[in-house]
XYZ file of C-alpha atoms in Angstrom:
491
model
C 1.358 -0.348 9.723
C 3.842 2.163 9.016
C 3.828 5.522 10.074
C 2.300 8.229 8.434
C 4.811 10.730 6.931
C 4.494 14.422 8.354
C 2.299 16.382 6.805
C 2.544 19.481 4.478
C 0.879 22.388 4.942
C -2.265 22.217 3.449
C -1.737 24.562 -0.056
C -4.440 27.128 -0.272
C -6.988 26.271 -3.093
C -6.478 29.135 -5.672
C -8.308 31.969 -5.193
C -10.684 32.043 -8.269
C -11.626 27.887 -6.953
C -12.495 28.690 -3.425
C -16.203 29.473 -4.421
C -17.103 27.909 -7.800
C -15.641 25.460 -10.356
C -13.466 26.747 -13.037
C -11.587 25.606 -15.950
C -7.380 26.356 -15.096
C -7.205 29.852 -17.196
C -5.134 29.341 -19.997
C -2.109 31.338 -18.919
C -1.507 28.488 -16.266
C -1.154 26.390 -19.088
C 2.264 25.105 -20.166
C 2.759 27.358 -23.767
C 3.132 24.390 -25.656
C -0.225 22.660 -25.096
C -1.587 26.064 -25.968
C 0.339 26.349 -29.390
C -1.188 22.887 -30.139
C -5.115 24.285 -28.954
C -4.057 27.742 -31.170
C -6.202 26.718 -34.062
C -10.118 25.934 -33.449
C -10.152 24.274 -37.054
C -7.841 21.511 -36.033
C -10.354 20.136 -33.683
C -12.503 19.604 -36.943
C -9.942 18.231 -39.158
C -8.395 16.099 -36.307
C -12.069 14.158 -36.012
C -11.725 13.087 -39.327
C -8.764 10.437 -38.490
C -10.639 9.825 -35.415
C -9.888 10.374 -31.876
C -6.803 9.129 -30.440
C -7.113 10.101 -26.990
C -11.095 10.594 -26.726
C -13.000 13.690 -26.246
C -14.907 12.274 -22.984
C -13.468 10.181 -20.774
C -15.330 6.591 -22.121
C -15.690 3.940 -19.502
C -15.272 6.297 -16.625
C -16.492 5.661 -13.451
C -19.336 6.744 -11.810
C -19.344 9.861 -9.492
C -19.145 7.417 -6.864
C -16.159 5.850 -7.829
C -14.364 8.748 -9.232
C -14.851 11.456 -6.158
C -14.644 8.493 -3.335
C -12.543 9.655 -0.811
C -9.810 7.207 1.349
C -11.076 5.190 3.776
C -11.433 1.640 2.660
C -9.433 -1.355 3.399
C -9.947 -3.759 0.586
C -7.953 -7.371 0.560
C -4.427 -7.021 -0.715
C -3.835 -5.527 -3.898
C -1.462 -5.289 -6.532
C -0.973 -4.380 -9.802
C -2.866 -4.283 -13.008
C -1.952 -3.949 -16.669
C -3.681 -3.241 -20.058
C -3.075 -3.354 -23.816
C -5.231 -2.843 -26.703
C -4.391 -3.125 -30.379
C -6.909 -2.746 -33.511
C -9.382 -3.571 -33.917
C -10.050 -2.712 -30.558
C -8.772 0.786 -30.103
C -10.311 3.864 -31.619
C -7.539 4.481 -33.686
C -5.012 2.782 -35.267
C -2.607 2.899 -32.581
C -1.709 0.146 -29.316
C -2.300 1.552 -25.935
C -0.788 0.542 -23.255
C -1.614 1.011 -19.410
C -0.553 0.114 -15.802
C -1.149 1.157 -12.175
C 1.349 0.278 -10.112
C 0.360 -0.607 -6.292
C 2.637 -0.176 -3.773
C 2.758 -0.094 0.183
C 1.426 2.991 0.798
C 3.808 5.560 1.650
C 6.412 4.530 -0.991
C 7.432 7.145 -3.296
C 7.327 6.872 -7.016
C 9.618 8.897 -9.708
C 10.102 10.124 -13.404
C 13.062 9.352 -14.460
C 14.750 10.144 -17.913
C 18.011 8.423 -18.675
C 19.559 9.097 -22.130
C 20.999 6.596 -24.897
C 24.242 6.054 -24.444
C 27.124 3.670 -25.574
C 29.383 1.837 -23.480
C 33.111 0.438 -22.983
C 33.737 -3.167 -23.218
C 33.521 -4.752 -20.095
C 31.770 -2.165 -18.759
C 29.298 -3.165 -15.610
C 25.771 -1.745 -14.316
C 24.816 -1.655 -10.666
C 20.959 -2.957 -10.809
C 19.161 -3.062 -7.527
C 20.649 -5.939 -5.759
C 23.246 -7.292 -8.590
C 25.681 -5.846 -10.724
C 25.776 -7.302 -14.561
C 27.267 -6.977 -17.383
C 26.319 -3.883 -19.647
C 25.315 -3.638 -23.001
C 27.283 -2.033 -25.447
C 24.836 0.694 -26.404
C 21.567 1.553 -23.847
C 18.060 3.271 -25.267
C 17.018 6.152 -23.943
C 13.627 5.561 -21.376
C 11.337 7.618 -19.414
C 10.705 5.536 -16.091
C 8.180 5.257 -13.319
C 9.854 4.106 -10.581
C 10.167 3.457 -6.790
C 12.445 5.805 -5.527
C 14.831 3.559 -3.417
C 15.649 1.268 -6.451
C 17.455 0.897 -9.869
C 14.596 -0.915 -12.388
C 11.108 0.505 -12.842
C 7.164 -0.614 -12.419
C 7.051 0.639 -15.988
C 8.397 2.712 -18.662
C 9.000 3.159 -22.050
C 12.054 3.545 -24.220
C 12.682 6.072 -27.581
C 11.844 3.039 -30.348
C 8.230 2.915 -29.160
C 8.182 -0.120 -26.361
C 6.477 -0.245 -23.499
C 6.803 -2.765 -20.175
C 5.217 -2.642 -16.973
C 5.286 -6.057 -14.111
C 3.394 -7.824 -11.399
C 4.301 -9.479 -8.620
C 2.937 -13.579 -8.910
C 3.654 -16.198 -6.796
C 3.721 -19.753 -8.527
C 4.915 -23.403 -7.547
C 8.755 -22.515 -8.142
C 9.196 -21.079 -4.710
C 10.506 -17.286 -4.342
C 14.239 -16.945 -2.408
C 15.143 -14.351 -0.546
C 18.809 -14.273 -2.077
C 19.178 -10.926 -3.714
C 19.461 -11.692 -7.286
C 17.085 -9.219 -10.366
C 14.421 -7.955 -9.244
C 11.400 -8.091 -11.971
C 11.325 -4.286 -11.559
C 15.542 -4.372 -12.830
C 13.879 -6.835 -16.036
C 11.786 -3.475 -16.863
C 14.234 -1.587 -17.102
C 16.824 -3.485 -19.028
C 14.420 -4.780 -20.849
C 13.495 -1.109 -22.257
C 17.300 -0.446 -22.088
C 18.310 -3.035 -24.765
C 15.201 -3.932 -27.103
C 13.844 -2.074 -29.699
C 10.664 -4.354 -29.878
C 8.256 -5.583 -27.914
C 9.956 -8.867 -29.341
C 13.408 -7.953 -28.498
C 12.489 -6.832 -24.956
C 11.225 -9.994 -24.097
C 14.548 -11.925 -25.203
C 16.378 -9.456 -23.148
C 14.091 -10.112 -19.903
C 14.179 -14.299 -20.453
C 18.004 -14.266 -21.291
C 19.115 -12.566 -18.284
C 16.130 -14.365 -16.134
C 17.834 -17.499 -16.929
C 20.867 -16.785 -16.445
C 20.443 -14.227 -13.060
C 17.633 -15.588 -11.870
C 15.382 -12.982 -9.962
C 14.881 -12.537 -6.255
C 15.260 -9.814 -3.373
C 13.112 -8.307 -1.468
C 10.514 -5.836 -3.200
C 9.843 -3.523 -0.773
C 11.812 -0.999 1.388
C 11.210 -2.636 4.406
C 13.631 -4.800 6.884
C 10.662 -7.779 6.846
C 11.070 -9.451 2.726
C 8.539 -9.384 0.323
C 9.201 -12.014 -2.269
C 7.467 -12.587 -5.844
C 8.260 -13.652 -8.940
C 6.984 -11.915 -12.055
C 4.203 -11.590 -14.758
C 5.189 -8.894 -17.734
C 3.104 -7.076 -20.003
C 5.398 -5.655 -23.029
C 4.059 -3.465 -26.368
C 5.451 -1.691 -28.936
C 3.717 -0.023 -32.378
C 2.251 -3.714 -33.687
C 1.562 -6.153 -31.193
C 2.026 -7.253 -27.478
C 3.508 -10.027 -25.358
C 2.348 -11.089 -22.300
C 5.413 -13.472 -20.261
C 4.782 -14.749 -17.068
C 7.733 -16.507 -14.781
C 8.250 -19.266 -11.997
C 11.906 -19.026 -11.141
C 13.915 -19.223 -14.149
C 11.717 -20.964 -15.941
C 9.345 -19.083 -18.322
C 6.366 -18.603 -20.783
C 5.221 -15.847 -23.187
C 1.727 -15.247 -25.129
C 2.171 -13.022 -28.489
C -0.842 -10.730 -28.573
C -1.464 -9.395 -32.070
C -5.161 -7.998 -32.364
C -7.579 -7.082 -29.492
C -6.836 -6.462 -26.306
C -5.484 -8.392 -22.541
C -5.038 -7.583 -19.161
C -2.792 -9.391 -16.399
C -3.739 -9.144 -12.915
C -1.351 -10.967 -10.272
C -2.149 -14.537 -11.171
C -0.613 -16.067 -14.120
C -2.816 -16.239 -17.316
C -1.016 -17.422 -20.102
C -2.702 -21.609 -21.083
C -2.114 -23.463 -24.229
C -1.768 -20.400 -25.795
C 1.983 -20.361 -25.959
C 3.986 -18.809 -28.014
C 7.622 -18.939 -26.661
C 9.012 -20.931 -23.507
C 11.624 -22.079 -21.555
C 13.132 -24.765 -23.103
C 13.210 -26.971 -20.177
C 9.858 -25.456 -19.375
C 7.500 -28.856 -19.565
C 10.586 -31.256 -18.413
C 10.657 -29.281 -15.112
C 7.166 -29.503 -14.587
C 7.130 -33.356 -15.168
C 10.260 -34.083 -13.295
C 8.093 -32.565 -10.651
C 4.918 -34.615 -10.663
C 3.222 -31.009 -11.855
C 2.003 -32.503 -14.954
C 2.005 -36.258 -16.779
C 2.816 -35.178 -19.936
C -0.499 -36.363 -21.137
C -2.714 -33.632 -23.077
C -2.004 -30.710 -24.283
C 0.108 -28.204 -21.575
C -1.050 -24.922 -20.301
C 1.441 -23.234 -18.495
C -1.120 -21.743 -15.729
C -2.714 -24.483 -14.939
C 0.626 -26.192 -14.199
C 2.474 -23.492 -12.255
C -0.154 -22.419 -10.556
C -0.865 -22.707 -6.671
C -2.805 -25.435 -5.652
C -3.943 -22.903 -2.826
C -3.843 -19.266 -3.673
C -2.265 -16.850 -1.034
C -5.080 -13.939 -0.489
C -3.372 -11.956 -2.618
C -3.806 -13.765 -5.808
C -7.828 -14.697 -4.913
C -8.152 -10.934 -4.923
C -6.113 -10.632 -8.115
C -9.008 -12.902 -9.761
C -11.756 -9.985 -9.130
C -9.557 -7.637 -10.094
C -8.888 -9.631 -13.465
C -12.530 -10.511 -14.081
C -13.284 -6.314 -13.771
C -10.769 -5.252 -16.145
C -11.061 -7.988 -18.918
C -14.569 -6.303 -18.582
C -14.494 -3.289 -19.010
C -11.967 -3.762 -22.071
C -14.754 -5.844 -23.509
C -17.213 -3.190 -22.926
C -14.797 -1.046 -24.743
C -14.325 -2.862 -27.644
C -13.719 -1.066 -30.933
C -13.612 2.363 -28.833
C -10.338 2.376 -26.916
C -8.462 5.099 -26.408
C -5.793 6.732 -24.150
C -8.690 8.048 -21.846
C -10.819 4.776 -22.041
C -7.055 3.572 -19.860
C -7.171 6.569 -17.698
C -10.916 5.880 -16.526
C -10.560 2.510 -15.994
C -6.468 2.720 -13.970
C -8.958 5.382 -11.899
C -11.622 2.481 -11.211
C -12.055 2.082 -7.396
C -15.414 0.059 -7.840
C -13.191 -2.892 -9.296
C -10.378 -2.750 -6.627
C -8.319 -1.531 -10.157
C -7.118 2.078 -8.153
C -6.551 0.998 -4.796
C -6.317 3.211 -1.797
C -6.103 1.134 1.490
C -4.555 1.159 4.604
C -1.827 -0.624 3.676
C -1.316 -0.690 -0.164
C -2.157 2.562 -2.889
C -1.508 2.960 -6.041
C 1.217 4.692 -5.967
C 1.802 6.030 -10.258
C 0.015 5.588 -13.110
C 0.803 5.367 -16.673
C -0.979 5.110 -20.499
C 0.619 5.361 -23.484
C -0.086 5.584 -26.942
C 1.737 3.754 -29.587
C 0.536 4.572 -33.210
C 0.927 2.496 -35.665
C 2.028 5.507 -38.013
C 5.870 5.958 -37.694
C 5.643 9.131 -38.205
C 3.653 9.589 -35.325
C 4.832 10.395 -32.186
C 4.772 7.861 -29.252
C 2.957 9.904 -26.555
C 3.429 8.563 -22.833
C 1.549 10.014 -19.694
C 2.774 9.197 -16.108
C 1.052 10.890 -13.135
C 3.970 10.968 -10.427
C 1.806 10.822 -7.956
C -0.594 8.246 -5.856
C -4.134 7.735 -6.620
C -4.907 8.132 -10.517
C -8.655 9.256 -9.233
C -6.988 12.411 -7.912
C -3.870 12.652 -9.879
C -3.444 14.480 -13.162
C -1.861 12.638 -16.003
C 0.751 14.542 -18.022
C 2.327 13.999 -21.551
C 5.721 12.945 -22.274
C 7.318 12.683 -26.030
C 10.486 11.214 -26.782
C 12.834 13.876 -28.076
C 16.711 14.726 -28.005
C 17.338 16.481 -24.632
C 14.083 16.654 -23.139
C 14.487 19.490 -20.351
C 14.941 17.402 -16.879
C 11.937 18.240 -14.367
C 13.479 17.935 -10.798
C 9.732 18.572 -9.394
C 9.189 14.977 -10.288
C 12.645 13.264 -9.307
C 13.203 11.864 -4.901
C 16.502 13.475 -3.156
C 19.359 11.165 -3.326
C 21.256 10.262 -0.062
C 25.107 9.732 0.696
C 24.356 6.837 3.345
C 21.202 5.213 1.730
C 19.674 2.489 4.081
C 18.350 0.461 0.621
C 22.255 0.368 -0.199
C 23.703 -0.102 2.871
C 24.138 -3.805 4.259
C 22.278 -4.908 6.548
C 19.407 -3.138 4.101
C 16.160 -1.456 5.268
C 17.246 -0.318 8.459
C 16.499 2.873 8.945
C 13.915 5.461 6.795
C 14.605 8.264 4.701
C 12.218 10.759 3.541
C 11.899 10.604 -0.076
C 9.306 12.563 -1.490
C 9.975 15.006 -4.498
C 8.320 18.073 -4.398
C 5.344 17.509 -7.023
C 4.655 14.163 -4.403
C 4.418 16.643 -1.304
C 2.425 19.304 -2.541
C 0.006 16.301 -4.107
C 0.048 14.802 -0.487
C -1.193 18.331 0.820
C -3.951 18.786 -1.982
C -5.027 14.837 -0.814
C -5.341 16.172 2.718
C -7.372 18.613 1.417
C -9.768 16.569 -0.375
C -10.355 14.211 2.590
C -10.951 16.823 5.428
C -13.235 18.973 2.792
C -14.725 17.382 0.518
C -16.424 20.257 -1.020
C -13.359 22.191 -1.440
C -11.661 18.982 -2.807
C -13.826 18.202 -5.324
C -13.391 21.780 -6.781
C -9.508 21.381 -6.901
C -10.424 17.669 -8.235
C -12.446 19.377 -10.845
C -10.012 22.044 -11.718
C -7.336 19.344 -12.126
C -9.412 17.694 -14.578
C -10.124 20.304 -16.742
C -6.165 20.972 -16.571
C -5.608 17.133 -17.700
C -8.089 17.760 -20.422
C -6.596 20.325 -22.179
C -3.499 18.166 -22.163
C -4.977 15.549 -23.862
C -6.777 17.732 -26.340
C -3.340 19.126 -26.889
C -1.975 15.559 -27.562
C -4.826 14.767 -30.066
C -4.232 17.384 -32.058
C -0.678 16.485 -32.457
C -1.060 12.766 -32.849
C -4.334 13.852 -35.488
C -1.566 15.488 -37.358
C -2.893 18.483 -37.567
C -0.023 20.661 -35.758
C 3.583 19.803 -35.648
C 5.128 21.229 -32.968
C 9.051 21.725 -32.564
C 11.365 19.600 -31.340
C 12.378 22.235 -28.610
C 8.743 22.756 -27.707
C 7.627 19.054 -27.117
C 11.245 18.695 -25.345
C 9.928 21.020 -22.701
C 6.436 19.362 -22.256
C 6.496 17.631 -19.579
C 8.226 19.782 -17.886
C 5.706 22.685 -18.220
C 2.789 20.462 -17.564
C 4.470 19.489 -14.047
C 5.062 23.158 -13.299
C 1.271 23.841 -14.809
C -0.167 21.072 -12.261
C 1.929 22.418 -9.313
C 0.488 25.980 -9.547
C -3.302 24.814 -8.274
C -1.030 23.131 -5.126
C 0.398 26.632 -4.212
């Protein structure tokens, strides 16, 4: 296993928390999730277009699960992904939701980039491969590993949202440096405006790019190909990938998880055009019958990972079925916080490393309202609020240090370490060493997180319930000031 990073100083617990439980006081607050908590009345007049984010957090875990402190070592993990659409949700709104689970002591950051227009001929460095670049790029807020170019998962200004998984299939995986899935994120948010014109983006360049590289910032490969899980305001897509070759699932009502194992049968929408040829040409399937692209592409013997991934699959299709009718933003939080399941994963060798939910109303006039926690372990992380506005104020707490000679950039890659921990990640680290060697004191911090994460979301309700309408100016410094807000209780 790798080593463990130094540690921190453990950050004192703040002084009104040492002895009893209390709610953050309100001046620790970031000013604009007070302004939108000003008026008691809204509360009422929000409830009557129901709740968008939920008033208790439905589907959470038990005490258990929620409070369990580091220490098992669970098979393999990876990532898992969510969507629900009416008439599943609460409200009518899609909500969309990932963990992403890394090895353990990678660091993952918030990244803004602006819109922006390009020159013909212009180029763009991705991870491994440089490409061709658009002529005009959407702005996206990204959650991302620190040593790379794509993302685990994002979302862009028009409303779309795509998170990955790693999958391994019959095509085999090469260790030629080619697009990573995590670089198909990202220019997938880059250059579609739908969920719809995402996915074109991702397939195009798949085919003609292929993906490959290693995943991890390591000098020993890890390979995988790719499963996607891409919203927007009115429906989903779920597109899985063997190579270059391809299949996608439209998703228009209800809701759908993807777990590390592909899922998508005879319920295809869009494919690879020489999709079913390939698969005959190599004894995979007769031709006879009607095709399902999982059954085909599929392992005949699943590497541990993927028999894992089936639990893990099983546990969140069922708690979305529990669910049912009743989604909201914190239904996602509770269950990306789910250790029971193996859904939040904190082992020896893999964590998940950021967390993200977002809600996409079906209102235009709405607000798209994204939360990323920036920090490992959603069971002990805070999730904060992020709104797509012109010039949101850039939050350095949240973003790695860059280095001139960068071992992920330098050939041969991977062979030497770099520390690359923003500062919200180290003073999180601290506040997890706290919880494990006291778990008394923890839990208080825990607590007094929670309550900080819940005036947030009441905060968000009120402005998705329409009942406040906050500046421009003021929602471009929210997630800023919930950062700094979160970072006080480290200090």
């Amino acid at each position: 296993m790798p080593p463990r990073p130094p540690r921190d100083g453990v950050p004192a617990v703040p002084p009104k928390c040492k002895d009893r439980v209390i709610p953050p006081p309100r001046d620790t607050l970031c000013p604009h999730i007070r302004q939108l908590q000003r008026d008691p009345g809204d509360r009422s007049r929000a409830g009557t277009r129901g709740c968008w984010l939920g008033d208790v957090p439905l589907g959470a875990p038990s005490p258990s699960a929620r409070f369990r402190m580091a220490g098992r070592d669970p098979a393999p993990s990876s990532c898992d992904c969510f969507v629900a659409l009416p008439p599943h949700t609460a409200t009518p709104a899609v909500i969309f939701g990932k963990n992403a689970d890394r090895p353990r002591h990678e660091v993952q950051e918030i990244v803004y980039v602006p819109a922006a227009v390009h020159r013909p001929g212009d180029k763009v460095q991705c991870t491994y491969l440089e490409i061709e670049q658009a002529e005009r790029t959407h702005a996206v807020v990204l959650s991302r590993p620190a040593w790379l170019w794509g993302a685990e998962m994002g979302a862009n200004e028009h409303g779309v949202c795509v998170g990955n998984e790693g999958i391994w299939t019959r095509e085999p995986v090469g260790e030629d440096e080619a697009l990573l899935g995590m670089d198909l994120v990202r220019l997938g948010l880059e250059r579609g405006s739908s969920a719809r014109e995402a996915l074109e983006v991702i397939t195009a360049l798949l085919e003609r790019y292929g993906q490959g590289g290693s995943c991890k910032e390591e000098p020993v490969p890890f390979v995988y190909h790719n499963t996607f899980l891409l919203a927007d305001r009115s429906e989903a897509w779920v597109l899985e990938t063997a190579g270059r070759y391809w299949a996608a699932q439209q998703i228009q009502e209800g809701s759908r998880n993807i777990s590390n194992q592909l899922s998508v049968g005879r319920e295809i929408t869009a494919e690879h055009a020489g999709l079913r040829q390939r698969a005959r040409s190599q004894g995979w399937w007769s031709g006879d019958g009607e095709f399902s692209f999982a059954e085909v592409f599929s392992l005949p013997h699943q590497p541990p990972r993927m028999e894992a991934a089936k639990a893990r699959y099983r546990a969140g299709r069922e708690l979305l079925r529990q669910h049912a009718g009743h989604i909201t933003a914190e239904t996602f939080m509770a269950i990306l916080r789910d250790k029971d399941s193996g859904i939040c994963v904190d082992s020896e060798g893999f964590r998940t490393a950021g967390s993200m939910v977002s809600v996409l109303p079906r209102d235009p006039a709405l607000p798209c309202v994204h939360f990323f926690t920036a920090t490992p372990d959603p069971s002990r992380s805070v999730f904060k609020p992020f709104v797509f506005v012109a010039n949101p104020k850039p939050t350095p707490q949240v973003r790695s240090p860059t280095f001139r000679e960068d071992p992920a950039k330098q050939i041969p890659r991977f062979r030497s370490t770099v520390d690359r921990r923003h500062e919200l990640y180290r003073r999180h680290q601290a506040a997890l060493e706290l919880m494990e060697r006291d778990q008394e004191r923890g839990q208080k911090l825990l607590q007094t997180l929670r309550d900080l994460e819940k005036q947030g979301l009441e905060g968000m309700n009120a402005l998705l319930g329409g009942t406040v309408a906050p500046s421009p100016e003021e929602l471009a410094d929210l997630f800023f000031d919930c950062v700094e807000a979160e970072m006080k209780f480290y200090t």
